[in-house]
Coordinates of C-alpha atoms (C1' of nucleotides) in Angstrom, one line a residue:
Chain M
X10 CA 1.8 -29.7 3.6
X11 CA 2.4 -27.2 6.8
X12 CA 3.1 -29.5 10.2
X13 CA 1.2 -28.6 12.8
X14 CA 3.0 -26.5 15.4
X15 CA 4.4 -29.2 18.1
X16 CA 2.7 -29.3 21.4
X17 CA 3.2 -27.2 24.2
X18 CA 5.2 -28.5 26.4
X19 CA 4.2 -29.4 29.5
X20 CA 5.9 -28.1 32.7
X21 CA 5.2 -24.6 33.4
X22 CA 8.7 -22.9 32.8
X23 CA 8.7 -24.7 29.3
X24 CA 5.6 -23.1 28.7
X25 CA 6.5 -19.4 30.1
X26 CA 9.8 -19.4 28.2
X27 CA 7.6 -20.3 25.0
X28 CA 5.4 -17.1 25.7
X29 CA 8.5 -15.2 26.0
X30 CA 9.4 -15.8 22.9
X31 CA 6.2 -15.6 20.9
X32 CA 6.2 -12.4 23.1
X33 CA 9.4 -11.0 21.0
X34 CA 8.6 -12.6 18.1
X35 CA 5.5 -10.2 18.0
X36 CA 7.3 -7.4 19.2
X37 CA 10.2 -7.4 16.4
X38 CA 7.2 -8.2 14.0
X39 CA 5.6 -5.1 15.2
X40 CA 8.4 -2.8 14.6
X41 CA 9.2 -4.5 11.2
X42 CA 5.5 -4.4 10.1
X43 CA 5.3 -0.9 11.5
X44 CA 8.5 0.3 9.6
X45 CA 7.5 -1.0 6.6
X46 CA 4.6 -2.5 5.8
X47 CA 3.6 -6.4 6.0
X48 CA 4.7 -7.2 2.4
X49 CA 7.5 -5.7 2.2
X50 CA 8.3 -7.2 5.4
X51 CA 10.4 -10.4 5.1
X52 CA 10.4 -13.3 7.6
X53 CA 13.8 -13.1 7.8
X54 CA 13.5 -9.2 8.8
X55 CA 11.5 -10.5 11.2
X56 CA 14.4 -13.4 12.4
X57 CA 17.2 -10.6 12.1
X58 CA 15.8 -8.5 14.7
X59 CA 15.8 -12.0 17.3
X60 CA 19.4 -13.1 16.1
X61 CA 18.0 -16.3 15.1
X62 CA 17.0 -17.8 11.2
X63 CA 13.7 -17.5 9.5
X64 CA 12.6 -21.3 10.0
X65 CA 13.4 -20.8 14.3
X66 CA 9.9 -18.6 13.7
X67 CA 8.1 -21.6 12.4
X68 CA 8.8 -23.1 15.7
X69 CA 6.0 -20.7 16.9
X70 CA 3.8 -19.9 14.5
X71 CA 2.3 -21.7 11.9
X72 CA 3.1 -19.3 9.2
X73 CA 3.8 -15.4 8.5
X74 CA -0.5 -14.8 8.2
X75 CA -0.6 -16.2 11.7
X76 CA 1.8 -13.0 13.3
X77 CA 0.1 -10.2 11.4
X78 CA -3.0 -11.8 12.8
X79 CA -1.5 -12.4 16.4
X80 CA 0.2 -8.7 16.2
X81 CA -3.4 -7.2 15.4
X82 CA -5.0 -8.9 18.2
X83 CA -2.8 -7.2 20.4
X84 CA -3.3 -4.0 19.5
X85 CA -6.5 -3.9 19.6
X86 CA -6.7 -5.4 23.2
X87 CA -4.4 -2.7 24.3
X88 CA -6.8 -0.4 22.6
X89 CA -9.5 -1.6 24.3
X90 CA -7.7 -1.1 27.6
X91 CA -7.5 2.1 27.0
X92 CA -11.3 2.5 26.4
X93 CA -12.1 0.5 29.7
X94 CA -9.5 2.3 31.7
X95 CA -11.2 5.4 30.2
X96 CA -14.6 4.6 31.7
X97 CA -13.1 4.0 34.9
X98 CA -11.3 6.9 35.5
X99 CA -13.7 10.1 33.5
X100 CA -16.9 11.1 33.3
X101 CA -17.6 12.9 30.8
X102 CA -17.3 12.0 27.1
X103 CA -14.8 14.8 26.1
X104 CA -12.5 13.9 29.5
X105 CA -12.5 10.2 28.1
X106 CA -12.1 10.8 24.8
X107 CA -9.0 12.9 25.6
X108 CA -7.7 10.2 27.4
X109 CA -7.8 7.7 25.0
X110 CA -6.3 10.3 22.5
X111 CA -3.4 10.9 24.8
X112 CA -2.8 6.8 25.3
X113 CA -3.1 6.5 21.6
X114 CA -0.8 9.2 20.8
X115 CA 1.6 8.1 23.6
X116 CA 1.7 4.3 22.0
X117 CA 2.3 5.5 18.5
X118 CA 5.2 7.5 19.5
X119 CA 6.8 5.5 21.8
X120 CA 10.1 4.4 20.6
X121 CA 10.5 1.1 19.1
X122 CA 7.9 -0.1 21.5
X123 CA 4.9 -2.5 20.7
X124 CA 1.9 -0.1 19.8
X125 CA -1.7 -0.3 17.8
X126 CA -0.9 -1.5 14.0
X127 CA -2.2 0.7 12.2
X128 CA -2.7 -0.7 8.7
X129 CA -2.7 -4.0 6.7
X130 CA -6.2 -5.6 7.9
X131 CA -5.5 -6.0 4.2
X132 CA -3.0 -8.1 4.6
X133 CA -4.7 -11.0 6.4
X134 CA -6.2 -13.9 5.4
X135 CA -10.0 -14.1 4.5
X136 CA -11.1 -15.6 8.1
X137 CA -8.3 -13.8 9.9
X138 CA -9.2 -10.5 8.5
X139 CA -12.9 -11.2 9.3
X140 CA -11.8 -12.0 13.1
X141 CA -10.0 -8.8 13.3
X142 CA -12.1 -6.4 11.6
X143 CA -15.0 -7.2 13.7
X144 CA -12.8 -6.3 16.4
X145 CA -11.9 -3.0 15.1
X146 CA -15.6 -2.4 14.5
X147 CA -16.3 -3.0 17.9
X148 CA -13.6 -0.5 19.1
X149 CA -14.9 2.1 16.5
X150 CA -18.3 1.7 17.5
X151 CA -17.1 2.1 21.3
X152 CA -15.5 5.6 20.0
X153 CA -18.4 6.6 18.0
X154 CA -21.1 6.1 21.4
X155 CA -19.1 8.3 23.1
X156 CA -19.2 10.9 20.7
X157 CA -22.8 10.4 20.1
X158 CA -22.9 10.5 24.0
X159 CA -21.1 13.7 24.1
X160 CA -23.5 15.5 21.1
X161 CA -26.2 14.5 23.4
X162 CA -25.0 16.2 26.7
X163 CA -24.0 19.5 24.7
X164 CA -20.3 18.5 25.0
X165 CA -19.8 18.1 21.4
X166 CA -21.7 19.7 18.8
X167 CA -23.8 17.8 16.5
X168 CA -21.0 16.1 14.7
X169 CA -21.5 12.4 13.1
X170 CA -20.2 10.5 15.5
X171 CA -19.3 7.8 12.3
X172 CA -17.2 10.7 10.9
X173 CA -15.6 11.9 13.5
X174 CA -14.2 9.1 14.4
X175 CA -12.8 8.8 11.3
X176 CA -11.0 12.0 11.3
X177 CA -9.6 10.9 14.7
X178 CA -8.1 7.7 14.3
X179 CA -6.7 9.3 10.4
X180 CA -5.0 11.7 12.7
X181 CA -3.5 9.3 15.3
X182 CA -3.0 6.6 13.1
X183 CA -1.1 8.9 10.5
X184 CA 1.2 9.3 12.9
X185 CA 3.0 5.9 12.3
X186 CA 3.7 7.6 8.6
X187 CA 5.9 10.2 9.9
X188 CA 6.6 10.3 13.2
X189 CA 10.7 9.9 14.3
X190 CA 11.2 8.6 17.5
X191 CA 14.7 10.9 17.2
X192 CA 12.6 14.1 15.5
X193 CA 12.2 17.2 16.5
X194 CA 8.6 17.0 18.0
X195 CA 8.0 16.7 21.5
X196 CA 5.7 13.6 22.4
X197 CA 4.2 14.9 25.0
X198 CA 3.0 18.2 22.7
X199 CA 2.6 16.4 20.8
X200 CA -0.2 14.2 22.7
X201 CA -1.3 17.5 24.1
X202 CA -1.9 19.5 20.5
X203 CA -3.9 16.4 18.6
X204 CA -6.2 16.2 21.8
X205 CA -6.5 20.0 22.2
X206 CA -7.2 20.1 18.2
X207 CA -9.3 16.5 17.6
X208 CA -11.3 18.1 20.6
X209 CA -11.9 21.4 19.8
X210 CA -12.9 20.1 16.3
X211 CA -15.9 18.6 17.6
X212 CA -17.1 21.5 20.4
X213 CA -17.0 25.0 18.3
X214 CA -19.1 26.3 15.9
X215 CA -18.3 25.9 11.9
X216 CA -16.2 28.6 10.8
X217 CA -17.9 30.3 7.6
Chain U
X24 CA 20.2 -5.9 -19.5
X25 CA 17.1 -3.5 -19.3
X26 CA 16.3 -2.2 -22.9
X27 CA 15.2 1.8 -23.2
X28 CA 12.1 2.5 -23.8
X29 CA 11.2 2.9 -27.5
X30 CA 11.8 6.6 -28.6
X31 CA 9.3 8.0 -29.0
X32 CA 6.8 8.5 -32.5
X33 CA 6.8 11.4 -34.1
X34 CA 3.4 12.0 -35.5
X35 CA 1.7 14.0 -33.1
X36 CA -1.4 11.4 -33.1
X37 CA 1.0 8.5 -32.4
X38 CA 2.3 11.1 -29.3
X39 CA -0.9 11.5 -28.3
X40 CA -2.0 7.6 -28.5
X41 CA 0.9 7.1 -26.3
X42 CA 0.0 9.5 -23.5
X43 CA -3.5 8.5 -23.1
X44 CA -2.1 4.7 -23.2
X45 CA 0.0 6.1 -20.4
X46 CA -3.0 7.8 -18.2
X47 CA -4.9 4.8 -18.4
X48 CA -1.6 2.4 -16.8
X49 CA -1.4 5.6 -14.0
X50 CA -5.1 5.3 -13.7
X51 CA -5.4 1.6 -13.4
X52 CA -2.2 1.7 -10.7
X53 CA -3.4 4.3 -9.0
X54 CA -6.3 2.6 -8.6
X55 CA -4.9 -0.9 -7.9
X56 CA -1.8 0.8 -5.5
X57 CA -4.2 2.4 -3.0
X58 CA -6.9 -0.8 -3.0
X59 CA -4.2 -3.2 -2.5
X60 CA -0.9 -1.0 -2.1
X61 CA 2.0 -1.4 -4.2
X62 CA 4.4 -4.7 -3.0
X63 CA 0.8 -6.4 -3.3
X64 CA 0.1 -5.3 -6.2
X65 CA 1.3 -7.1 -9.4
X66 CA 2.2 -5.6 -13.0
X67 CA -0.4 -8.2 -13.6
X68 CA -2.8 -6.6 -11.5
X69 CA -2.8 -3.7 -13.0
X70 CA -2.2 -4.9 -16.4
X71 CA -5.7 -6.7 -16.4
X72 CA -7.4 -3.6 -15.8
X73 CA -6.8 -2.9 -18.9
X74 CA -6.9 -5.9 -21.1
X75 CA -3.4 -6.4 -21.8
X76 CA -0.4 -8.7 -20.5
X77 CA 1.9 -7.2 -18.1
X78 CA 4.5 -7.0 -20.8
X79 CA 2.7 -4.7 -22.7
X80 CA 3.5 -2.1 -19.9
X81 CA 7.2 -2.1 -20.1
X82 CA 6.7 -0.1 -23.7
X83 CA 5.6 2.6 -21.8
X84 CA 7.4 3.1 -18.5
X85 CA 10.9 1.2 -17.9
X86 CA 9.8 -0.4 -14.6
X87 CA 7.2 -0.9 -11.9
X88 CA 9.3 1.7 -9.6
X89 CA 9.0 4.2 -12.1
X90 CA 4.7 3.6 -12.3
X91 CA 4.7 4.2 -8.8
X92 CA 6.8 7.1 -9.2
X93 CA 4.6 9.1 -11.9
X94 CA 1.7 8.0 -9.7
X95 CA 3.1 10.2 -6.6
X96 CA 4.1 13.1 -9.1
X97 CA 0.5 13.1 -10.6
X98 CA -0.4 13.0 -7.3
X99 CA 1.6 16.0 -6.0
X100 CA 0.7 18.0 -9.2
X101 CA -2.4 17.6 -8.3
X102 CA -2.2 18.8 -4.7
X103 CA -0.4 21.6 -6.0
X104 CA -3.3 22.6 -7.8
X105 CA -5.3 22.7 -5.2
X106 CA -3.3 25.0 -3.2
X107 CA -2.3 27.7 -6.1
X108 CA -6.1 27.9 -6.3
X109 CA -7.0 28.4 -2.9
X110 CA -4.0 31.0 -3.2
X111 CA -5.7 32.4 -6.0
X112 CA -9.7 32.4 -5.1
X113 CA -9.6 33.5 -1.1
X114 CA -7.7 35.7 1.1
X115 CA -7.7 34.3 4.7
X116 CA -5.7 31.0 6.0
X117 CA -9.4 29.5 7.3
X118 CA -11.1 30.3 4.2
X119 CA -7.8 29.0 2.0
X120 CA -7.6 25.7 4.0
X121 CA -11.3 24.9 3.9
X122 CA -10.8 24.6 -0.2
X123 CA -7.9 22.7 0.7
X124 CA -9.6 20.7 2.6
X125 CA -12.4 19.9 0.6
X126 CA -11.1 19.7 -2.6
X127 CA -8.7 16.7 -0.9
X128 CA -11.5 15.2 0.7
X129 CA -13.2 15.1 -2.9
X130 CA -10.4 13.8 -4.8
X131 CA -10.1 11.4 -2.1
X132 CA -13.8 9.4 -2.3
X133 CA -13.6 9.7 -6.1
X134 CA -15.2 6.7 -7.1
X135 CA -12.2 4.6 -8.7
X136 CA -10.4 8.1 -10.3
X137 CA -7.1 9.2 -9.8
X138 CA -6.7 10.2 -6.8
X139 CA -3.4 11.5 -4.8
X140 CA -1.6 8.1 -3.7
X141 CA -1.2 8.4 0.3
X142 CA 1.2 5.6 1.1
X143 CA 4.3 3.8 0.0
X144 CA 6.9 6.7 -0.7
X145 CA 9.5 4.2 1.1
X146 CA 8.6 2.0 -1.5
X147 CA 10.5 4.3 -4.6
X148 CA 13.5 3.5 -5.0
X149 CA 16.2 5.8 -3.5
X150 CA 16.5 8.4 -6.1
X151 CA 13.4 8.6 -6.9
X152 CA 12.1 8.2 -4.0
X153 CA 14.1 11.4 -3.1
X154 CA 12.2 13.7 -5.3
X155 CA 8.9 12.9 -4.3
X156 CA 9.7 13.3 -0.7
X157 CA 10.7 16.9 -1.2
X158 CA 7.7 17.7 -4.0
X159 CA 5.5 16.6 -0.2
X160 CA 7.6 18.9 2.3
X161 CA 7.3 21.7 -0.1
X162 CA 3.4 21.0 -0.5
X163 CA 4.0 20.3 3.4
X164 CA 5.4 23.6 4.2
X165 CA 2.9 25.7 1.9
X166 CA 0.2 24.1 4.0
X167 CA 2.1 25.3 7.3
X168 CA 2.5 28.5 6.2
X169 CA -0.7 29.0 5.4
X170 CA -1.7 27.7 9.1
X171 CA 1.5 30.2 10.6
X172 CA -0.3 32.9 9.0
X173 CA -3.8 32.2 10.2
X174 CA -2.4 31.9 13.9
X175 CA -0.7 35.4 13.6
X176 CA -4.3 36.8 12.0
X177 CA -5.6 35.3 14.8
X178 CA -7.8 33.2 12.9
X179 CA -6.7 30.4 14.0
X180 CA -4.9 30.2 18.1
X181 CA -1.4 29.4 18.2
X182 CA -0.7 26.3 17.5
X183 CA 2.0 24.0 16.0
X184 CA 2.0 24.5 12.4
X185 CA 3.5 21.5 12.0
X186 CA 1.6 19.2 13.7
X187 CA -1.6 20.9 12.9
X188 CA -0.9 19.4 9.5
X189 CA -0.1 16.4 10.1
X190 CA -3.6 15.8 11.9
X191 CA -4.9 17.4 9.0
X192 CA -3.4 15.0 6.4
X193 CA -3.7 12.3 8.6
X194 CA -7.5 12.8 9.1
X195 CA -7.9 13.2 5.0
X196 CA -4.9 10.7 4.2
X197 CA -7.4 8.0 6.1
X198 CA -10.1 8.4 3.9
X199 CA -8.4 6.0 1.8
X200 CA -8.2 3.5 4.0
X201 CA -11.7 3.1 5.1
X202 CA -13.9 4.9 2.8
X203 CA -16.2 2.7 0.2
X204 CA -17.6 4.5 -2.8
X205 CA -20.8 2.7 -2.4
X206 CA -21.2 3.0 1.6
X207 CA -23.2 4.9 3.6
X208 CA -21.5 8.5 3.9
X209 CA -22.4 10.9 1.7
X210 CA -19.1 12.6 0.1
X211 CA -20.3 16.1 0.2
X212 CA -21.3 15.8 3.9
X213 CA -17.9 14.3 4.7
X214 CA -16.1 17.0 3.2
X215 CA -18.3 19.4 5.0
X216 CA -17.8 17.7 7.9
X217 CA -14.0 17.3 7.9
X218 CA -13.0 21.1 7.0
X219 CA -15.7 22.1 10.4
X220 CA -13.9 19.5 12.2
X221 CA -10.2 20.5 11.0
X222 CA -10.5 24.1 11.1
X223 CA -12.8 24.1 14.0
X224 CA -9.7 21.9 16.0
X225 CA -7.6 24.9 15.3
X226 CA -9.8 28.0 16.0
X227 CA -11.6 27.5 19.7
X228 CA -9.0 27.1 23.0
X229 CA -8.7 24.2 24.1
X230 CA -11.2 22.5 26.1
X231 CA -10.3 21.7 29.8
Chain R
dG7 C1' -1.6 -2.1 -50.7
dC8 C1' 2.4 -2.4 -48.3
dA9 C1' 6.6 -1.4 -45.5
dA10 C1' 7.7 0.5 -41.3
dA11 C1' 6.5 1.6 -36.8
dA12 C1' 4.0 0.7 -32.8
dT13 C1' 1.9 -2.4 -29.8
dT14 C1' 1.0 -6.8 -27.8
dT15 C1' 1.9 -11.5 -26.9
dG16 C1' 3.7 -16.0 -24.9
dA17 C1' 7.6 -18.0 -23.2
dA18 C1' 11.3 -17.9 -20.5
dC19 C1' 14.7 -16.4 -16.9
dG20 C1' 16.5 -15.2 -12.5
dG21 C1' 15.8 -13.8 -8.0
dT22 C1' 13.1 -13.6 -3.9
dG23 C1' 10.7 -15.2 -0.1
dA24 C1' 7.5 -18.4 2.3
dT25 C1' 7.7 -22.8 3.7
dT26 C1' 9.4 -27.7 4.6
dC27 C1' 12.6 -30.9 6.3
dA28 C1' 16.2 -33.6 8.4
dA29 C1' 20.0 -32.9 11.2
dA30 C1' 22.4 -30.6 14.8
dT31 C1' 22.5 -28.3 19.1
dT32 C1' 20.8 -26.8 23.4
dT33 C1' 17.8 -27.2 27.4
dT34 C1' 15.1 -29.7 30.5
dG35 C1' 13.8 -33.0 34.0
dC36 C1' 14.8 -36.9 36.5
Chain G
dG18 C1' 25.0 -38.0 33.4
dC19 C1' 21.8 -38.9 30.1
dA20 C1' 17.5 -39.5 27.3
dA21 C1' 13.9 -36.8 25.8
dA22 C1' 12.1 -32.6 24.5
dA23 C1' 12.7 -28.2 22.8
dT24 C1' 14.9 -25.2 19.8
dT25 C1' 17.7 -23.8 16.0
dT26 C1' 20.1 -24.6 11.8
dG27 C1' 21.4 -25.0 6.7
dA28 C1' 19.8 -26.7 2.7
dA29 C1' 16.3 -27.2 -0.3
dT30 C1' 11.8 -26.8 -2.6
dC31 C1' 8.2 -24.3 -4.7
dA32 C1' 5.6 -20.6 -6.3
dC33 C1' 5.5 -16.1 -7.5
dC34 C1' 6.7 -11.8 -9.7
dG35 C1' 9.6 -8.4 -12.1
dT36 C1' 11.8 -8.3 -16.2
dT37 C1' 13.7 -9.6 -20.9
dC38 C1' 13.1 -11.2 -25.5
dA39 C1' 11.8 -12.7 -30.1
dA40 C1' 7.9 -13.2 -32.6
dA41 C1' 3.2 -12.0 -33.9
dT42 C1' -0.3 -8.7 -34.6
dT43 C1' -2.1 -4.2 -35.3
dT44 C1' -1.8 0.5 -36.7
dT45 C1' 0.2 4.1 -39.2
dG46 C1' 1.5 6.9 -43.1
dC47 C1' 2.4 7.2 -47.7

DNA sequence: GCAAAATTTGAACGGTGATTCAAATTTTGC
DNA sequence: GCAAAATTTGAATCACCGTTCAAATTTTGC
């Protein structure tokens, strides 16, 4: 039978350093997860990256489920960042869009660095997985109105919005697959040639 | 000690009984590899696909690595296909990578067939894992040539050959990850949709 | 019909990894 | 300085899964 996870303590440093640590614990997890893949990812992986032993992770979380789920709901409320800093700063659908291509881009290639899981909704638990996927819904469905938004002002030709959203985050979140921190291939090119190309996709006439 | 693998019959119907035994385990992991991916996927997963203990598989291929292994080269084989007959049917790079395109996106939303597996090369073992890796840069490389030879025809402005196909494999590579047989996109519109979008990315300048 | 070959089975083994637990160590707060 | 709280540790447990094996069953070929 799992213990319950002891309670937090209560002076406010106690409480910061915990965050700090749950705050590494998800970032090491992140890499790991990101390098290769949730199951294939051990606990201990996890540990090795903090210098500390499997069961010090217990300390924080109640079990392995519990930092897939905590890793995801980071990424997506970074994502979501980026969408609301998007409607601050643009006005148009393809200036936003671009931005939040760029951001994306920029936090799947940044080096070692927490950024957006991009797989393994899988992976979760049953109410876990139903938590986070309605989240990612939500963050699709943000995406896809500003398409629509953009097919209505003439921006965009009329693409489906559902589709080409599809074809967007493939592309971006592909890049965890192959990209090498160490390659050859500039990030910021990079950033620049998938909007440039994700863009122009959804503004030119069909080719024959 | 791992036994070999029984040699193999000699009748021709007993060879032929064994290969179509051996389509139906690549089927079934196939199948089982990209719903679930393969560490979450057990020989007993795919083994009651097809009404038979998980023993019963190790007659026909020595280990789980080496399912996951003839998955990727059916796979590969496959892709391959497609590419010596766009080679064959059409001239220019657009017209060549829109048969690309859609023939992927087909195999792709195939309802439960074999389809080319779009994840989990790390999870081959070393050797084996080497071989498929270069059977994918080769069909990598054909693809950027094609695109290299499309930006000097001018069909296509100049860009990165090399990241032009990753977004395009990453958009298409997706479509595993999200699309449901029995959902709400229609798989001939998708494919439609994807080559305009793909090819379209690379043909127009960019937009400001 | 029957021996041989092919195929499948149930049981078992060994290793791995998530998780628990009691003890040890370190840090905190007074 | 010290008790309490927090954190970490090493050992152990348990369940699972890949794999092996001998036996049973089915299919084949004559």
């Amino acid at each position: 039978m799992a213990s319950s996870v002891p309670v937090v303590g209560r002076s406010p440093h106690i409480q910061e350093k915990r965050q700090r640590r749950q705050a590494e614990i998800l970032r090491a997890a992140m890499m790991a997860f990101r390098s290769r893949g949730y199951h294939a990812t051990t606990l201990e992986d996890i540990a090795d990256r903090l210098g500390v032993r499997k069961t010090a992770l217990y300390h924080y979380f109640p079990d392995k489920d519990a930092i897939l789920f905590a890793c995801h709901q980071q990424s997506l409320s970074e994502l979501s960042g980026h969408l609301a800093a998007a409607r601050r700063k643009y006005a148009g659908a393809t200036a936003r869009l671009r931005h939040i291509i760029l951001e994306h881009v920029r936090v799947m290639t940044d080096s070692g660095e927490e950024s957006p899981l991009a797989f393994d909704i899988p992976a979760l638990s049953s109410p876990l997985q139903q938590q986070v996927i309605e989240a990612r819904d939500r963050y699709e469905r943000s995406l896809r109105r500003i398409i629509a938004e953009g097919v209505r002002s003439g921006e965009f030709r009329p693409v489906d919005p559902k589709i080409a959203v599809f074809v967007l985050l493939g592309a971006i979140n592909w890049i965890a697959r192959w990209y090498q921190p160490r390659g050859s291939v500039d990030p910021a090119a990079l950033g620049q040639q998938f909007a440039d190309q994700l863009l122009g996709g959804m503004s030119c006439p069909p080719q024959p």
